[in-house]
Amino acid sequence: MSIKCNKNAPIGVFDSGVGGLTVAREIMRQLPKEHIVYFGDTARVPYGSKSQNNIIRFSRQIIRFLRTQSVKAIVIACNTASALALDVVRQETEIPVIGVVIPGARAAVQATESKKIGVIGTEATIRSEMYTKIMKEMDPEVSVIGKACPLFVPLVEEGFSKHNVTGEIIDYYLESMKESDIDTMILGCTHYPLLRTRVREYMGEQVHIVNPAYETAMDLKKILEDNDMANETLEEEHATYSFYVSDAADKFKQFANSILPYDIETTKQINIEEY
Amino acid sequence: MSIKCNKNAPIGVFDSGVGGLTVAREIMRQLPKEHIVYFGDTARVPYGSKSQNNIIRFSRQIIRFLRTQSVKAIVIACNTASALALDVVRQETEIPVIGVVIPGARAAVQATESKKIGVIGTEATIRSEMYTKIMKEMDPEVSVIGKACPLFVPLVEEGFSKHNVTGEIIDYYLESMKESDIDTMILGCTHYPLLRTRVREYMGEQVHIVNPAYETAMDLKKILEDNDMANETLEEEHATYSFYVSDAADKFKQFANSILPYDIETTKQINIEEY
């Protein structure tokens, strides 16, 4: 891929809601010179219960919106859209588009020695076996145990990450996985990096925890460097971050401010159906 | 109101998702001879974050669908739609339409002696102060304390109603309300009747717990009787219940079977945007 672009243009990042902010946060950390335009589809969250046709339609609309913001690359920071829409929209889009599933899957396949990998995620992610399929394509010898942890998202969104009950619920969901012989575990939902410390403590040091948000930012960095697209002109403290949502901008802002390293001032609400 | 109708026609009940099943359940208990057609708008849940215009549009679509099922009356088993759409759609609809907010508010105003009433609900319900406004119209002397309990819905939907952690989360949300001087408390979310026993235990016997689902079924019964619309021809064991959703019929069925007194066999998925 060789792309002529304005290196000072922003990275577009989108998710069905707030979860993808953990991916945006990793990009801010690893690529501090890059501007970011984030879109959270809060009007249509969650994507997990929607059909593939709808997920592709939503992703196309969001990519059209992000391109009005002149982005130079797009990160699909949503497991469902990464699994269901990436192949289609990548072919239609002239700028690089990456998802979170492949970087996470690849890191897990590279890390495992026992070839036993655990994946935790939403019910939709686990039921779809998206990580299992991709990892088995990468290495047919791996075996994968999936476990849906549907309460993790509301616990994180309601600010219970450090609360007592979260420990009990981690135990409830992950007990069988702890007793299994996995040596690697994927945090297969964009909210889960916010429980990473607690999950790591619970699972113990012998289990390598893969954070797809981290791996995705690494992949993005490599793509930008390989294609001479990285922003070199900017002092890192001047990168600008813009946030757009399709509904309930206030709640989004509140959550963003609780997890990002700085306070965001405005979140703009747009009508995504117009794109 | 005097309405000519087929007394054997079903009652239409709708909600943004599964929560309204607690209202359907009360109708089954209190009006065992009435057939029910239930619609859960699982594709567009939750309603709390949507604009009033959208809630009215959704309600109109659902009422058009329910009328294709020849319902004789409609129950809006959703707090948000009851507060934001009832006035508008009632005027457009020739058959009786009732919501859950007014019956719940009236029961609380009648029950309180101290004139201090607590309301618990979703963030959207509490922020809108829908119960407060209606109760103050009924009795300007009441004072109302609201408390959003956003984790209650996922706890109930994920089957944690009887789990340990639910007790801790009840304590977390309701401690200040327990220390207040309310003597009446409204379960202002259709999921909360499924936590009624635990909330009652926590709050103690001196607090009267109002279940709007129960009050709504009582109101419906009165309207049917007053207007000579009640079904008299049927043996109660033969009432038929039909369930429709706009997405993810399997998950709906699973939840319905966990709370209804009998197993539902089929749930049909329809495209509500076509109505």
XYZ file of C-alpha atoms in Angstrom:
550
model
C 0.000 0.000 0.000
C 1.350 3.416 -0.889
C -0.872 6.298 -0.048
C -0.440 9.983 -0.656
C -1.953 11.785 2.239
C -1.872 14.811 4.420
C 0.248 13.462 7.285
C -1.290 16.012 9.587
C -4.787 14.576 8.975
C -6.528 12.822 11.885
C -7.120 9.120 12.548
C -10.806 8.144 12.496
C -11.861 5.772 15.289
C -15.368 4.412 15.702
C -17.317 2.121 17.970
C -20.948 1.352 18.744
C -20.589 3.467 21.889
C -18.062 4.374 24.559
C -16.056 1.134 24.652
C -13.840 2.100 21.733
C -12.436 4.914 23.844
C -10.021 2.333 25.279
C -8.673 1.973 21.749
C -8.537 5.744 21.238
C -6.688 5.955 24.572
C -4.042 3.476 23.384
C -3.584 5.469 20.177
C -3.142 8.636 22.250
C -0.474 6.847 24.303
C 1.407 5.137 21.513
C 0.966 7.766 18.785
C 0.846 11.035 20.702
C 1.407 13.128 17.588
C -1.707 11.870 15.826
C -4.976 13.787 15.847
C -8.081 11.676 16.422
C -11.733 11.990 15.382
C -13.839 9.559 17.422
C -17.397 8.546 16.597
C -19.573 6.577 19.071
C -22.831 5.261 17.629
C -24.672 5.679 20.925
C -28.080 5.859 19.223
C -27.738 2.343 17.819
C -25.680 0.592 20.502
C -25.370 -2.372 21.026
C -24.261 -3.774 17.681
C -24.123 -7.364 18.988
C -27.826 -7.959 18.483
C -27.997 -6.455 14.977
C -27.784 -8.347 11.674
C -24.627 -8.332 9.534
C -26.412 -6.282 6.854
C -27.187 -3.580 9.376
C -23.655 -3.599 10.805
C -22.261 -3.087 7.290
C -24.746 -0.286 6.607
C -23.894 1.424 9.919
C -20.148 1.092 9.250
C -20.514 2.592 5.767
C -22.432 5.560 7.149
C -19.826 6.162 9.831
C -16.952 5.878 7.364
C -18.704 8.421 5.114
C -19.019 10.739 8.100
C -15.373 10.237 9.149
C -14.207 10.969 5.614
C -15.960 14.358 5.786
C -13.450 14.960 8.592
C -10.593 14.151 6.144
C -9.221 11.232 8.156
C -6.132 9.489 6.778
C -6.881 6.055 8.302
C -9.767 4.393 10.132
C -9.780 2.102 13.171
C -12.906 0.049 13.785
C -12.717 -0.046 17.579
C -15.672 -2.405 17.917
C -15.441 -6.190 17.990
C -18.751 -6.795 16.220
C -18.103 -4.358 13.368
C -14.499 -5.588 13.063
C -15.731 -9.141 12.617
C -18.752 -8.464 10.412
C -17.961 -5.375 8.341
C -14.174 -4.974 8.043
C -13.698 -7.159 4.933
C -16.448 -5.363 3.022
C -15.679 -1.767 3.952
C -11.930 -2.175 3.570
C -12.405 -3.001 -0.110
C -14.529 0.083 -0.645
C -12.251 2.531 1.127
C -9.052 4.007 -0.346
C -7.448 4.748 3.025
C -6.282 2.034 5.470
C -9.010 0.500 7.637
C -8.120 -1.821 10.530
C -10.189 -3.608 13.160
C -9.489 -4.872 16.685
C -10.107 -8.599 16.224
C -7.167 -9.529 13.989
C -4.499 -7.701 16.069
C -5.881 -9.290 19.262
C -6.112 -12.758 17.739
C -2.597 -12.566 16.309
C -1.092 -11.463 19.616
C -2.779 -14.362 21.411
C -1.650 -16.954 18.869
C 1.913 -15.615 19.138
C 1.854 -15.585 22.949
C 0.418 -19.017 23.717
C 2.687 -21.969 24.420
C 0.077 -24.451 25.581
C -2.055 -23.593 22.501
C -4.992 -23.155 24.860
C -6.498 -19.689 24.649
C -9.403 -18.154 26.534
C -11.604 -15.390 25.122
C -13.997 -13.294 27.154
C -16.488 -10.900 25.589
C -20.137 -9.974 25.207
C -22.659 -12.686 24.493
C -22.774 -11.709 20.819
C -18.978 -11.867 20.466
C -18.681 -15.247 22.154
C -21.661 -16.748 20.322
C -20.245 -15.633 16.949
C -16.900 -17.346 17.742
C -15.209 -14.552 15.786
C -11.914 -14.862 17.678
C -11.960 -18.657 17.534
C -12.381 -18.735 13.751
C -9.624 -16.210 13.087
C -7.176 -17.847 15.504
C -7.786 -21.278 14.013
C -7.016 -19.851 10.577
C -3.761 -18.476 11.982
C -2.902 -21.710 13.792
C -5.180 -24.748 13.412
C -3.668 -26.310 16.534
C -4.989 -23.782 19.016
C -8.047 -24.626 21.051
C -10.205 -21.840 22.356
C -12.521 -21.525 25.358
C -15.000 -18.658 25.180
C -16.944 -17.148 28.055
C -19.539 -14.385 27.844
C -19.418 -11.920 30.747
C -22.481 -9.756 30.092
C -22.339 -7.827 33.381
C -18.821 -6.489 32.796
C -19.972 -3.717 30.435
C -22.616 -2.213 32.742
C -20.273 -2.558 35.740
C -17.574 -0.602 33.915
C -19.990 1.973 32.507
C -21.537 2.583 35.926
C -18.174 3.119 37.577
C -17.991 -0.160 39.535
C -14.597 -1.246 38.164
C -12.982 -0.968 41.590
C -15.990 -2.020 43.660
C -16.212 -5.197 45.724
C -19.031 -6.709 43.724
C -16.957 -6.628 40.572
C -14.549 -9.072 42.205
C -17.410 -11.428 43.002
C -18.751 -11.190 39.469
C -15.277 -11.812 38.014
C -15.119 -14.948 40.161
C -18.600 -15.985 39.010
C -17.743 -15.683 35.323
C -14.087 -16.714 35.266
C -13.889 -19.532 37.815
C -14.107 -22.281 35.200
C -11.579 -20.498 33.003
C -9.190 -20.180 35.930
C -9.454 -23.918 36.506
C -8.781 -24.652 32.838
C -5.306 -24.926 31.351
C -5.287 -21.803 29.201
C -2.074 -19.771 29.274
C -3.402 -16.792 27.289
C -6.613 -14.814 27.525
C -8.056 -12.211 25.159
C -10.061 -9.290 26.540
C -12.479 -9.577 23.631
C -14.619 -6.545 24.421
C -13.485 -2.947 24.226
C -14.694 -2.240 27.767
C -12.654 -4.991 29.364
C -9.258 -3.277 29.378
C -10.793 -1.184 32.154
C -10.987 -4.388 34.230
C -7.572 -5.617 33.093
C -5.808 -5.264 36.447
C -8.552 -7.115 38.298
C -8.821 -9.875 35.712
C -5.039 -10.280 35.739
C -4.972 -10.486 39.544
C -7.746 -13.061 39.474
C -6.275 -15.220 36.714
C -2.727 -15.102 38.082
C 0.638 -14.434 36.508
C 0.770 -17.665 34.545
C -1.935 -16.375 32.198
C -0.895 -13.834 29.604
C -3.650 -11.225 29.158
C -4.007 -9.883 25.598
C -5.467 -6.412 25.227
C -6.615 -5.978 21.605
C -6.763 -2.189 22.079
C -3.024 -2.150 22.731
C -2.272 -4.471 19.808
C -4.468 -2.436 17.454
C -2.633 0.797 18.277
C 0.655 -1.051 17.606
C -0.684 -2.217 14.238
C -1.818 1.283 13.357
C 1.595 2.655 14.222
C 3.265 0.154 11.925
C 0.883 0.881 9.044
C 1.440 4.624 9.340
C 5.219 4.199 9.455
C 5.390 1.664 6.639
C 3.330 3.935 4.390
C 5.011 7.179 5.317
C 1.749 8.462 6.782
C 2.815 9.224 10.356
C 2.504 12.793 11.537
C 5.994 14.217 12.035
C 5.244 17.904 12.075
C 3.511 18.101 15.394
C 4.621 18.547 18.964
C 2.816 15.850 20.856
C 1.071 18.127 23.314
C -0.817 19.741 20.465
C -2.661 16.765 19.035
C -6.377 17.498 18.844
C -9.105 15.011 19.718
C -12.696 15.452 18.528
C -15.648 13.383 19.711
C -18.941 12.766 17.925
C -21.912 10.646 18.960
C -25.299 9.809 17.494
C -27.187 10.270 20.805
C -26.847 11.263 24.478
C -23.667 13.325 24.212
C -23.601 14.209 27.932
C -23.431 10.658 29.183
C -20.683 9.927 26.662
C -18.658 12.911 27.826
C -18.973 11.833 31.447
C -17.664 8.346 30.697
C -14.904 9.663 28.434
C -13.725 11.992 31.174
C -13.581 9.099 33.613
C -11.175 7.064 31.474
C -9.181 9.462 29.300
C -6.049 11.137 30.652
C -7.533 14.610 30.121
C -11.019 16.164 30.212
C -12.844 16.441 26.926
C -14.746 19.672 26.634
C -17.318 19.095 23.956
C -18.961 16.145 22.302
C -21.019 16.880 19.221
C -24.162 14.968 18.412
C -24.795 14.270 14.716
C -27.567 12.504 12.825
C -25.636 9.522 11.468
C -28.594 8.369 9.356
C -27.928 11.362 7.087
C -24.595 9.945 5.941
C -65.953 6.154 26.933
C -68.279 3.663 25.329
C -66.700 1.289 22.907
C -68.189 -1.425 20.771
C -65.701 -4.193 20.554
C -65.141 -7.862 20.185
C -64.796 -8.837 23.844
C -62.797 -11.857 22.838
C -60.132 -9.653 21.210
C -56.672 -9.528 22.828
C -55.032 -6.813 24.918
C -51.981 -5.255 23.234
C -49.012 -4.725 25.546
C -45.749 -3.139 24.454
C -42.394 -2.169 25.881
C -38.958 -1.252 24.604
C -37.811 -4.779 25.467
C -38.391 -7.526 28.005
C -39.199 -5.377 31.055
C -42.860 -4.979 30.145
C -43.287 -8.714 30.637
C -43.763 -7.948 34.348
C -46.836 -5.946 33.314
C -48.046 -8.709 31.002
C -47.557 -11.133 33.901
C -49.771 -9.016 36.174
C -52.465 -8.910 33.473
C -52.263 -12.701 33.171
C -52.736 -12.962 36.948
C -55.480 -10.407 37.401
C -57.328 -10.891 34.094
C -56.807 -14.556 33.316
C -59.534 -14.600 30.680
C -57.899 -11.965 28.511
C -55.762 -12.841 25.501
C -52.538 -10.852 25.166
C -50.387 -9.781 22.212
C -47.017 -8.549 23.495
C -44.529 -6.557 21.473
C -40.960 -5.913 22.697
C -38.986 -3.382 20.654
C -35.699 -5.181 21.235
C -34.101 -3.658 18.115
C -34.442 -0.134 19.471
C -34.063 -0.670 23.232
C -33.368 1.362 25.368
C -35.913 4.139 24.877
C -34.478 6.244 27.698
C -31.752 7.778 25.541
C -34.022 8.577 22.572
C -35.731 11.896 21.840
C -39.457 12.440 22.476
C -40.091 12.668 18.721
C -38.582 9.249 18.221
C -40.480 7.734 21.153
C -43.755 9.011 19.665
C -42.803 7.665 16.234
C -41.897 4.246 17.709
C -45.141 4.131 19.731
C -47.230 4.958 16.669
C -45.558 2.186 14.674
C -46.135 -0.334 17.435
C -49.766 0.695 17.865
C -50.279 0.284 14.111
C -48.772 -3.193 14.367
C -50.870 -4.127 17.418
C -54.018 -2.967 15.655
C -53.299 -5.420 12.830
C -53.721 -7.989 15.615
C -57.208 -6.551 16.351
C -56.456 -5.621 19.956
C -59.286 -4.064 21.958
C -57.076 -2.028 24.306
C -53.387 -1.133 24.582
C -51.088 -1.014 27.598
C -47.835 0.939 27.241
C -45.729 -1.162 29.603
C -42.727 1.153 29.366
C -42.043 4.096 31.652
C -40.397 6.247 28.992
C -43.104 5.764 26.370
C -45.824 6.186 29.017
C -44.355 9.540 30.001
C -43.466 10.855 26.554
C -45.968 9.374 24.101
C -49.176 8.445 25.959
C -50.916 11.839 25.652
C -50.292 12.037 21.913
C -51.109 8.472 20.908
C -54.172 8.255 23.149
C -55.793 11.080 21.202
C -55.115 9.346 17.901
C -56.365 5.925 18.919
C -60.032 4.924 19.146
C -59.463 2.117 21.631
C -58.330 2.658 25.263
C -54.596 3.232 25.746
C -53.079 3.285 29.241
C -49.533 3.659 30.544
C -47.728 2.553 33.703
C -46.718 5.927 35.137
C -50.124 7.328 36.113
C -51.352 4.161 37.874
C -48.047 3.919 39.791
C -48.039 7.606 40.715
C -51.662 7.527 41.858
C -51.108 4.476 44.068
C -48.108 6.145 45.717
C -49.938 9.422 46.355
C -52.820 7.466 47.883
C -50.535 5.317 50.035
C -48.234 7.927 51.541
C -48.955 9.450 54.923
C -45.710 11.329 55.443
C -46.055 12.826 51.922
C -42.470 11.734 51.282
C -42.166 9.361 48.348
C -39.108 7.670 46.847
C -38.837 6.700 43.189
C -36.215 4.372 41.776
C -35.714 3.832 38.050
C -33.317 4.057 35.147
C -31.201 7.167 34.744
C -33.493 8.459 31.999
C -36.619 7.995 34.138
C -35.134 9.704 37.194
C -33.591 12.553 35.185
C -36.920 13.249 33.447
C -38.680 13.495 36.849
C -41.745 11.993 35.165
C -43.123 10.509 38.390
C -42.369 13.639 40.405
C -44.261 15.913 37.996
C -47.327 13.691 37.850
C -47.443 13.145 41.621
C -47.123 16.866 42.311
C -50.070 17.488 39.973
C -52.061 14.932 41.963
C -50.959 16.346 45.321
C -48.765 19.457 45.429
C -47.749 18.661 49.003
C -45.785 15.492 48.250
C -42.030 15.660 48.084
C -40.177 13.132 46.007
C -36.677 11.681 46.188
C -35.464 9.989 43.016
C -32.574 7.555 42.691
C -31.272 5.990 39.488
C -30.174 2.357 39.875
C -28.649 1.625 36.464
C -27.213 -1.787 37.374
C -30.577 -3.270 38.378
C -31.666 -3.924 34.778
C -28.567 -5.868 33.705
C -28.531 -7.760 37.030
C -32.126 -8.864 36.472
C -31.636 -9.647 32.791
C -28.528 -11.713 33.507
C -30.285 -13.770 36.178
C -28.562 -12.272 39.244
C -31.787 -11.338 41.078
C -31.064 -13.818 43.863
C -27.268 -13.512 43.855
C -25.208 -12.066 46.687
C -23.871 -9.163 44.701
C -27.379 -7.887 44.067
C -27.776 -7.325 47.804
C -24.567 -5.295 47.883
C -25.680 -3.226 44.908
C -29.099 -2.638 46.482
C -27.281 -1.352 49.561
C -25.045 0.844 47.408
C -27.960 2.506 45.619
C -30.608 2.602 48.328
C -28.645 3.382 51.495
C -29.440 7.109 51.373
C -33.085 6.391 50.621
C -33.283 3.998 53.547
C -31.932 6.723 55.808
C -34.461 9.240 54.493
C -37.999 9.592 55.864
C -39.963 8.276 52.872
C -42.846 5.946 53.699
C -43.626 4.930 50.100
C -41.406 3.871 47.232
C -42.248 3.397 43.553
C -40.513 0.685 41.535
C -40.283 3.033 38.563
C -38.791 0.604 36.059
C -40.560 -2.403 34.617
C -37.667 -4.704 35.558
C -37.725 -3.809 39.227
C -40.734 -5.901 40.303
C -38.329 -8.821 39.825
C -36.259 -7.362 42.705
C -39.322 -6.433 44.762
C -38.790 -8.963 47.559
C -35.173 -7.959 48.025
C -35.898 -4.233 47.899
C -38.735 -4.701 50.397
C -36.489 -6.687 52.751
C -33.818 -4.013 52.510
C -36.135 -1.022 52.979
C -38.104 -2.617 55.819
C -41.807 -2.977 56.536
C -42.389 0.706 57.269
C -41.941 1.539 53.585
C -44.830 0.742 51.267
C -43.523 -0.539 47.932
C -45.626 0.455 44.912
C -45.461 -1.825 41.892
C -46.797 0.100 38.879
C -47.227 -3.164 36.944
C -49.753 -4.343 39.531
C -51.579 -0.985 39.581
C -51.688 -0.859 35.780
C -53.316 -4.283 35.546
C -55.876 -3.099 38.147
C -56.597 0.010 36.034
C -56.968 -2.072 32.904
C -59.411 -4.355 34.671
C -61.533 -1.396 35.735
C -61.547 0.140 32.239
C -62.602 -3.152 30.657
C -65.373 -3.649 33.207
C -66.634 -0.057 33.076
C -66.839 -0.183 29.295
C -68.307 -3.667 29.026
C -65.185 -4.843 27.234
C -64.066 -7.690 29.498
C -63.893 -11.135 28.026
C -66.598 -13.268 29.602
C -66.798 -16.082 27.138
C -63.535 -17.756 27.912
C -62.371 -20.332 30.399
C -59.219 -18.903 31.856
C -56.938 -21.759 30.988
C -57.528 -21.072 27.336
C -56.302 -17.491 27.077
C -53.687 -17.213 24.348
C -50.533 -15.177 24.603
C -48.534 -14.117 21.534
C -45.087 -12.529 21.600
C -43.457 -10.359 18.965
C -40.082 -8.632 18.976
C -38.119 -6.443 16.576
C -34.801 -8.272 17.117
C -33.094 -11.198 18.898
C -36.166 -13.359 19.484
C -34.193 -16.153 21.181
C -32.828 -14.037 23.993
C -36.298 -12.599 24.565
C -37.811 -16.062 24.795
C -35.199 -17.181 27.291
C -35.903 -14.231 29.582
C -39.665 -14.593 29.184
C -39.460 -18.234 30.169
C -37.510 -17.315 33.284
C -40.209 -14.975 34.603
C -43.569 -16.087 33.192
C -45.565 -18.833 34.907
C -45.449 -20.995 31.778
C -43.040 -21.580 28.894
C -43.640 -19.596 25.741
C -43.021 -21.635 22.663
C -42.497 -19.142 19.889
C -41.570 -15.513 19.595
C -41.966 -13.948 16.187
C -39.580 -11.323 14.908
C -41.129 -8.569 12.791
C -39.715 -5.520 11.015
C -41.373 -2.765 13.047
C -40.070 -0.045 10.705
C -42.582 -1.299 8.127
C -45.553 -0.191 10.238
